[in-house]
Each structure stands twice: as structure tokens, then as C-alpha cells.
Amino acid sequence: MKTKFFALALAASLFLNSCSSSDDPTPAPTPASGEITGPITANKTYAYGNYTLKGIVKINSGVTVTFDAGSTITIDKATGDNALVVLNGGKLIINGTADKPVVFTEKSKLPGSWGGIIMYGDAPAKVAGGGTSSTSEDGNNISYGGTNATHNGGSLNYVRVEYAGAKLADGQKENNAFTFYSVGSGTTLDHLVAYKGADDGFEFFGGTVSMTNAISYGNYDDAFDWQDGWQGTANTNWYAYQTGKGNYGMEIEASANDNAFGPKVTNITLKREAGNVPEVGDNQVDAFQFKREGNGEYSNIIVDGYGNFTTGTTTYKGSVVSILDAATNTHQVNTGKIKILNVKISNTTNVIPVAANDTFTVSFPTGTFTTSTTATGASLTTGAWATVDGASLIK
């Protein structure tokens, strides 16, 4: 009898201990840490953690660099020029998630404090003068352009770049949060946030890559910008919120080449907060601005807040669409190469396309500019990836 009672007690004890251990929560992983410098010459994975990035860190050709979900990479402008650069042939893999994005930020939290993420490829470009290659204007002075339409520079998923827009070295202009030079269609750009930079949120210089689920918030220049014959056609869910200081919602040009092709973007929201002023107090106050033969098809759009801007005795026209030059009007508008379809407009002064000056008249062909009361614009899910300091970026 004693033996039976002992066996039962032992079994009960083992059962309770088993239950207790299985119910214990899995401890959170300890964040890694370290300094990221370059050039990076061998494959490297940065586990979940908190890192600092110092200098112009270049990922060499043939090298893959991976960042795990939830990581934060901090830059300090006091250290000098800083940027993360993916050279042609290199790959950047960022495995963020909606609740654990990978965030690149800067210590001072001031726009224009570092150079952002810059990626190079050898996808086709068509630059000024009709050439197929050019040299980057970002201070790196790297050639871009080629014939590899499916170039693969990696995959950027759930990534936020904050406070970028600095000039690097003797660069001709500020860099953007994200800059893509001849990046190809094999590259994935999904759920990206450009937050409070001193230049554009996103800029494409040629290439065939497309971008999905993108937010440009509070950038000083344009929310979205491209040139050199960018021809991504699978773009969707682009959201811009311009607050404080900012220029065009989209600045669209083709480097003065009358191309037979053009980009396509569906599901677009362009919002300009009341009181937002252009960067240098001029006429850059339109939702869509086309120049130098820019074209493309844009559909299911919300435009809100692009009213006139008055400075002193001068008033600049705020509009849904502005055509900057006569050549773009003749070759792109009049031939139907620009399509603005299903656009819902509010709080905007000029609700039909206008010329940026009085030397020509804009008249879109039937069916190439259409308005709607039911357009829905970008469809994005809120979450940590689109939240800064506890505030959602999706207004």
C-alpha cells in the first residue's frame, strides 16, 4: 500500500512540475549591440539589436547584409558623413515586420542629419541627352545605368528611415531617405517609411523597381520624386503627409526624354496639412507636378490640402496637377501619356490641371483626367511600422 501511495505522489509531482515548466513564458531575446562601419566585404547578419552606424557604410558587390526584425540603427551626425550604401551587385535584406520594423534614426532627431539608404543597380536608365548611364549626384560619384532590368539589390520590408537628407562629401544636393539609382525589378521594396528628411522621401533615378505600401511623412522637399526614365509599373499604396514644410506631393520628370514608356502607381493619397509652406517660399505647392517630359498613369487617388500659397504680394497656384513646361504639355499631355484617373479632391484651389505659367494652356484629352467622389486612395494598416513617438503617421 505504501508503495502505491508513493508512486501516485511521484506521478502527481512530475505532472505538476511538467505543467509549471511548460507555462513559463519564453524569455525575450537579449538585444545585440555593436558599431556598423564599412566597407562590408563579407556576408553579415545583424541579429535583433541596437546598433550604431558610423561613416558612409558601403555593401560591396557580391556581399549580402541582413538585418533581423525589430532592430534599431542609430546615427550621430556629429561623427561626420553617414549613410548606408548598397553598391551594384550587393544585397541588403531587411526583415522587418509590422510590429517589429527595422528603424534607422539619428541621435539629434533633426531633418538633414544623415544620407539615408542609397542603392545602386544596373537596370536601364535614360538620362539627360538620351544616354543610358550617368554619375550619381549624392557625393559618392558612382556610375549607374545598364541593361539588367531584373537587377536584385535585396529586399527591404518594414523599414523606417528618419531624419535623412544630408549632403555627402561634395554632393550636388541633399540625399533622400531612400534613393534608388537604376535599381531593378528583382528588388523588393515594401512597407517603407521616409520620416522627416530634409529632401525627398523617395527618389528614383531610372530603373525598373516598383514600391508597395510606402509612407512619406514630413519631408522638406517632395514626398515622391523621380527622373532618368524610371519605369516601375507595379506600384501601389503610396501615402504622403506633408506637414510644416514641403514641396510637391509628386515631382515627375523624365530628364527631357519623350519616352514611349512611363511608370504606373495605383492607390495614392497625397495630403498637405493646413499651414504647410513650400521649402523656399515659391510655387512648389501642387499635388502632381510634371516637367521635362514626365508621364505615367496614376489611379484611385485622394488629393487634399493643395491650396494657393501667398507670400508678400505674390500668390502661387495650388493645384491637383501642374504642367511646368510646354514640351511636356505637347508631348505627354496632348498625346495621352499622362493619365490621372479616379481622383477625389478636397481643400485644393485648382481642381483641373493647370499650366505653371501663362505661356501655354493645358487641356487633358477626354478620359485622361477623371474625378470621383468614391476614390479610396492608399490602403495601409496602422501599427508599429507606421508609428513614431506614439503617434500614427497615417492621418
XYZ file of C-alpha atoms in Angstrom:
395
model
C 0.000 0.000 0.000
C 2.776 2.459 0.926
C 4.446 1.698 -2.379
C 1.235 2.530 -4.292
C 0.776 5.855 -2.449
C 4.417 6.761 -3.126
C 4.041 6.018 -6.847
C 0.888 8.143 -7.068
C 2.567 11.058 -5.262
C 5.582 10.859 -7.516
C 3.415 10.863 -10.638
C 1.442 13.865 -9.390
C 4.650 15.724 -8.621
C 6.054 15.056 -12.078
C 2.766 16.169 -13.677
C 2.712 19.447 -11.736
C 6.340 20.173 -12.467
C 5.758 19.464 -16.150
C 2.784 21.847 -16.257
C 4.650 24.532 -14.387
C 7.681 24.472 -16.679
C 5.586 24.484 -19.875
C 3.619 27.500 -18.673
C 6.715 29.612 -18.093
C 6.934 32.422 -20.667
C 9.794 32.295 -23.136
C 12.276 34.965 -22.109
C 12.720 37.827 -24.573
C 15.977 37.627 -26.509
C 18.730 39.920 -25.318
C 19.291 42.633 -27.948
C 22.658 42.526 -29.635
C 24.710 45.701 -29.995
C 27.705 46.998 -31.876
C 29.009 49.503 -34.398
C 28.414 49.195 -38.125
C 31.227 50.522 -40.279
C 32.343 49.875 -43.821
C 33.141 48.800 -46.341
C 31.388 45.486 -45.676
C 33.277 42.866 -47.649
C 31.747 39.594 -46.428
C 28.211 38.385 -45.790
C 26.929 39.633 -42.456
C 23.725 39.220 -40.429
C 22.878 41.730 -37.726
C 20.732 39.915 -35.194
C 17.924 41.722 -33.420
C 19.540 44.539 -31.501
C 20.538 48.176 -31.142
C 23.409 49.291 -33.334
C 25.219 52.469 -34.287
C 26.133 53.208 -37.892
C 29.229 55.307 -38.480
C 30.518 56.685 -41.760
C 29.478 56.011 -45.350
C 28.991 52.260 -44.992
C 29.160 50.534 -48.380
C 27.999 46.988 -49.031
C 30.352 45.640 -51.679
C 29.371 43.736 -54.796
C 28.784 40.060 -54.054
C 28.040 40.727 -50.376
C 24.684 40.266 -48.610
C 23.908 42.155 -45.406
C 20.842 41.165 -43.375
C 19.049 42.935 -40.522
C 16.663 40.999 -38.303
C 13.239 42.309 -37.271
C 12.936 44.860 -34.505
C 16.447 46.270 -34.788
C 17.239 49.963 -34.322
C 20.239 51.529 -36.029
C 21.231 54.958 -34.685
C 23.387 57.506 -36.473
C 25.118 60.540 -34.959
C 25.675 63.443 -37.337
C 28.483 64.683 -35.061
C 30.633 61.844 -36.431
C 30.596 63.316 -39.958
C 29.047 61.967 -43.167
C 26.916 58.868 -42.631
C 24.883 56.699 -44.995
C 24.129 53.072 -45.816
C 25.071 52.407 -49.451
C 24.336 49.232 -51.415
C 26.714 49.024 -54.370
C 25.653 47.340 -57.594
C 25.929 43.592 -57.042
C 25.496 43.879 -53.290
C 22.290 42.993 -51.456
C 20.551 44.468 -48.442
C 17.988 42.206 -46.754
C 15.874 43.883 -44.077
C 13.404 41.520 -42.430
C 11.188 43.912 -40.522
C 7.591 43.112 -39.647
C 4.520 45.257 -38.978
C 5.026 45.063 -35.216
C 8.829 44.876 -35.328
C 10.072 47.250 -38.031
C 13.748 47.974 -38.574
C 14.354 51.649 -37.818
C 17.253 53.828 -38.963
C 17.235 57.022 -36.935
C 19.556 59.867 -35.933
C 20.539 60.968 -32.465
C 19.621 64.669 -32.768
C 16.256 63.981 -34.449
C 16.871 66.887 -36.843
C 15.982 66.582 -40.537
C 19.029 66.512 -42.785
C 21.285 64.685 -40.339
C 22.490 61.760 -42.493
C 22.385 60.371 -46.012
C 19.751 57.645 -45.649
C 19.718 54.371 -47.590
C 21.183 54.560 -51.101
C 21.046 51.632 -53.522
C 22.727 51.218 -56.907
C 21.909 48.811 -59.717
C 22.436 48.271 -63.415
C 18.838 48.349 -64.604
C 18.024 50.572 -67.597
C 18.103 54.357 -67.278
C 17.560 57.119 -69.802
C 19.348 60.218 -68.633
C 19.541 63.786 -69.866
C 20.604 63.882 -73.507
C 19.239 60.377 -74.129
C 22.199 58.476 -72.674
C 21.890 55.221 -70.768
C 24.162 55.982 -67.827
C 25.187 58.839 -65.615
C 27.051 59.618 -62.402
C 25.235 59.890 -59.088
C 24.731 63.322 -57.555
C 24.884 62.067 -53.971
C 28.574 62.659 -53.259
C 29.537 59.049 -53.977
C 30.024 59.853 -57.688
C 29.126 56.340 -58.809
C 28.036 55.391 -62.321
C 24.552 53.960 -62.721
C 22.516 52.576 -65.613
C 22.741 49.351 -67.597
C 20.742 46.601 -69.287
C 19.852 44.323 -66.364
C 16.150 45.061 -65.913
C 15.793 42.350 -63.251
C 18.698 43.555 -61.097
C 18.221 42.407 -57.496
C 19.519 44.670 -54.728
C 17.798 42.679 -51.991
C 14.529 43.101 -50.095
C 13.515 45.959 -47.825
C 10.484 45.044 -45.742
C 9.026 47.219 -42.971
C 11.839 49.753 -42.817
C 11.685 53.297 -41.457
C 14.346 55.903 -42.245
C 14.234 59.019 -40.067
C 15.878 62.476 -40.298
C 17.850 61.879 -43.501
C 18.593 64.422 -46.234
C 22.230 65.384 -45.617
C 24.727 66.187 -48.346
C 27.643 63.775 -48.532
C 31.157 64.977 -49.380
C 30.861 67.304 -52.389
C 27.434 66.035 -53.432
C 25.411 68.372 -55.606
C 22.291 68.092 -53.472
C 20.855 66.633 -50.319
C 20.192 62.924 -50.195
C 16.783 61.447 -49.569
C 15.519 58.976 -47.004
C 15.590 56.318 -49.743
C 17.475 56.826 -53.019
C 17.431 54.245 -55.817
C 19.859 54.503 -58.742
C 18.949 52.115 -61.609
C 17.541 49.547 -59.204
C 15.885 46.592 -60.925
C 12.609 44.717 -60.685
C 14.205 41.825 -58.784
C 14.409 44.087 -55.728
C 11.587 44.149 -53.152
C 10.534 47.489 -51.626
C 7.573 47.006 -49.308
C 6.212 48.849 -46.271
C 8.769 51.637 -46.199
C 8.566 54.904 -44.241
C 10.515 58.077 -45.032
C 10.149 60.298 -41.967
C 11.094 63.966 -41.638
C 14.003 64.239 -44.023
C 15.440 67.438 -45.462
C 14.939 66.407 -49.100
C 12.595 63.944 -50.830
C 11.099 60.977 -49.105
C 11.791 58.615 -52.010
C 13.671 59.282 -55.247
C 14.272 57.024 -58.240
C 16.960 57.637 -60.860
C 15.953 55.332 -63.694
C 15.485 51.641 -63.030
C 12.593 49.202 -63.150
C 11.936 48.545 -59.461
C 8.452 49.042 -58.005
C 7.450 50.023 -54.461
C 4.415 48.989 -52.448
C 2.947 50.328 -49.195
C 5.071 53.444 -48.752
C 4.684 56.438 -46.434
C 6.412 59.783 -46.952
C 5.835 61.914 -43.862
C 7.021 65.446 -43.165
C 9.827 65.600 -45.736
C 11.011 69.096 -46.693
C 11.119 68.616 -50.468
C 8.849 66.283 -52.444
C 7.132 63.258 -50.988
C 7.932 61.175 -54.099
C 10.309 62.106 -56.937
C 11.949 60.512 -59.968
C 13.841 61.132 -63.197
C 16.100 59.392 -65.729
C 13.366 57.195 -67.157
C 12.193 55.321 -64.076
C 9.653 52.743 -65.259
C 8.332 50.806 -62.267
C 4.797 49.657 -63.087
C 3.672 47.577 -60.077
C 3.496 50.393 -57.511
C 0.592 50.623 -55.100
C -0.470 52.184 -51.794
C 1.601 55.339 -51.655
C 0.759 57.768 -48.857
C 2.142 61.280 -48.346
C 1.510 63.617 -45.440
C 3.192 66.987 -45.811
C 3.441 68.976 -42.616
C 5.312 72.135 -41.675
C 7.461 72.457 -44.782
C 7.218 70.554 -48.051
C 7.009 70.922 -51.823
C 5.208 68.747 -54.382
C 3.367 65.594 -53.476
C 4.923 64.027 -56.570
C 7.601 65.571 -58.800
C 7.584 63.641 -62.054
C 10.151 64.077 -64.818
C 11.941 62.042 -67.490
C 15.139 64.101 -67.933
C 13.729 65.736 -71.098
C 13.297 62.419 -72.951
C 9.997 61.811 -74.728
C 9.772 58.154 -73.684
C 7.328 55.609 -75.017
C 7.111 54.123 -71.507
C 6.153 55.511 -68.112
C 5.549 54.377 -64.531
C 2.233 53.279 -63.057
C 1.022 53.852 -59.487
C -2.344 52.821 -58.053
C -3.958 53.774 -54.732
C -2.399 57.129 -53.865
C -3.088 59.561 -51.024
C -1.469 62.998 -51.081
C -2.295 65.203 -48.078
C -0.943 68.635 -47.266
C -1.570 69.855 -43.734
C -3.054 73.319 -43.271
C -0.243 75.823 -42.815
C 2.319 73.747 -44.725
C 4.618 76.026 -46.747
C 6.972 75.248 -49.644
C 10.613 74.779 -48.734
C 11.862 78.078 -50.161
C 8.600 80.010 -50.401
C 7.927 79.503 -54.111
C 5.426 77.830 -56.436
C 6.012 74.205 -55.441
C 2.563 73.712 -53.990
C 0.923 71.118 -56.258
C -0.094 67.518 -55.660
C 1.276 66.306 -59.008
C 3.882 68.263 -60.946
C 5.075 67.105 -64.365
C 8.121 68.544 -66.127
C 10.877 67.627 -68.587
C 8.670 65.075 -70.368
C 7.480 63.259 -67.233
C 4.476 60.993 -67.771
C 2.770 57.868 -66.389
C -0.557 56.508 -65.207
C -1.914 57.199 -61.695
C -5.254 55.949 -60.405
C -7.548 55.782 -57.365
C -6.230 58.970 -55.808
C -7.079 61.235 -52.876
C -5.742 64.798 -53.043
C -6.335 67.020 -50.032
C -4.977 70.404 -48.977
C -3.129 71.743 -52.031
C -4.365 75.315 -51.876
C -2.809 78.538 -53.142
C 0.281 79.852 -51.361
C 0.736 83.587 -50.854
C 3.988 85.233 -49.870
C 4.141 89.022 -49.809
C 2.161 90.227 -52.797
C 2.659 87.037 -54.827
C 0.179 84.171 -54.917
C 1.177 80.789 -56.347
C -1.494 78.450 -57.673
C -2.036 75.259 -55.721
C -3.446 72.523 -57.936
C -4.133 68.847 -58.354
C -1.902 68.779 -61.451
C 0.582 71.347 -62.709
C 2.426 71.081 -66.036
C 5.680 73.001 -65.826
C 6.732 73.384 -69.454
C 5.267 73.472 -72.946
C 7.229 70.455 -74.206
C 5.718 68.229 -71.509
C 2.287 69.572 -72.375
C 2.734 68.921 -76.098
C 4.401 65.517 -75.957
C 2.901 63.976 -72.834
C -0.442 65.611 -72.013
C -1.726 66.068 -75.542
C -0.792 62.527 -76.606
C -2.412 60.892 -73.572
C 0.835 59.694 -71.973
C -0.225 61.272 -68.682
C -3.293 59.733 -67.061
C -4.697 60.902 -63.710
C -7.702 58.678 -63.078
C -10.390 58.463 -60.415
C -9.179 61.319 -58.208
C -11.126 62.654 -55.224
C -10.232 66.274 -54.470
C -10.711 68.439 -51.375
C -9.275 71.675 -49.977
C -7.414 72.321 -53.228
C -7.683 75.560 -55.222
C -7.334 74.379 -58.821
C -9.241 71.174 -59.327
C -8.405 70.801 -63.014
C -4.855 70.558 -64.434
C -3.118 73.894 -64.970
C -0.010 75.300 -66.625
C 2.686 76.509 -64.271
C 2.910 79.734 -66.268
C 0.794 81.655 -68.780
C 2.779 80.800 -71.913
C 0.654 77.729 -72.766
C -2.727 76.172 -71.965
C -3.312 72.698 -70.555
C -6.228 70.594 -71.764
C -6.165 66.882 -70.992
C -7.714 64.648 -73.682
C -11.038 63.058 -72.789
C -10.659 60.197 -70.346
C -7.104 61.012 -69.234
C -8.099 63.133 -66.227
C -11.129 61.891 -64.311
C -12.530 62.832 -60.917
C -14.556 60.779 -58.473
C -16.331 61.036 -55.153
C -15.625 57.417 -54.269
C -11.848 57.098 -54.685
C -10.240 55.487 -51.643
C -6.549 56.296 -52.102
C -3.869 54.318 -50.283
C -4.984 51.419 -48.111
C -2.481 50.906 -45.300
C -2.650 49.102 -41.975
C -1.568 51.016 -38.893
C 0.942 49.571 -36.467
C 4.431 49.973 -35.051
C 5.921 50.239 -38.542
C 3.930 53.461 -39.115
C 4.084 54.929 -35.593
C 6.637 57.410 -34.254
C 6.703 58.586 -30.625
C 3.311 57.005 -30.051
C 1.596 58.834 -32.938
C 0.353 57.132 -36.074
C 1.681 58.578 -39.347
C -1.488 57.655 -41.180
C -3.851 60.595 -40.721
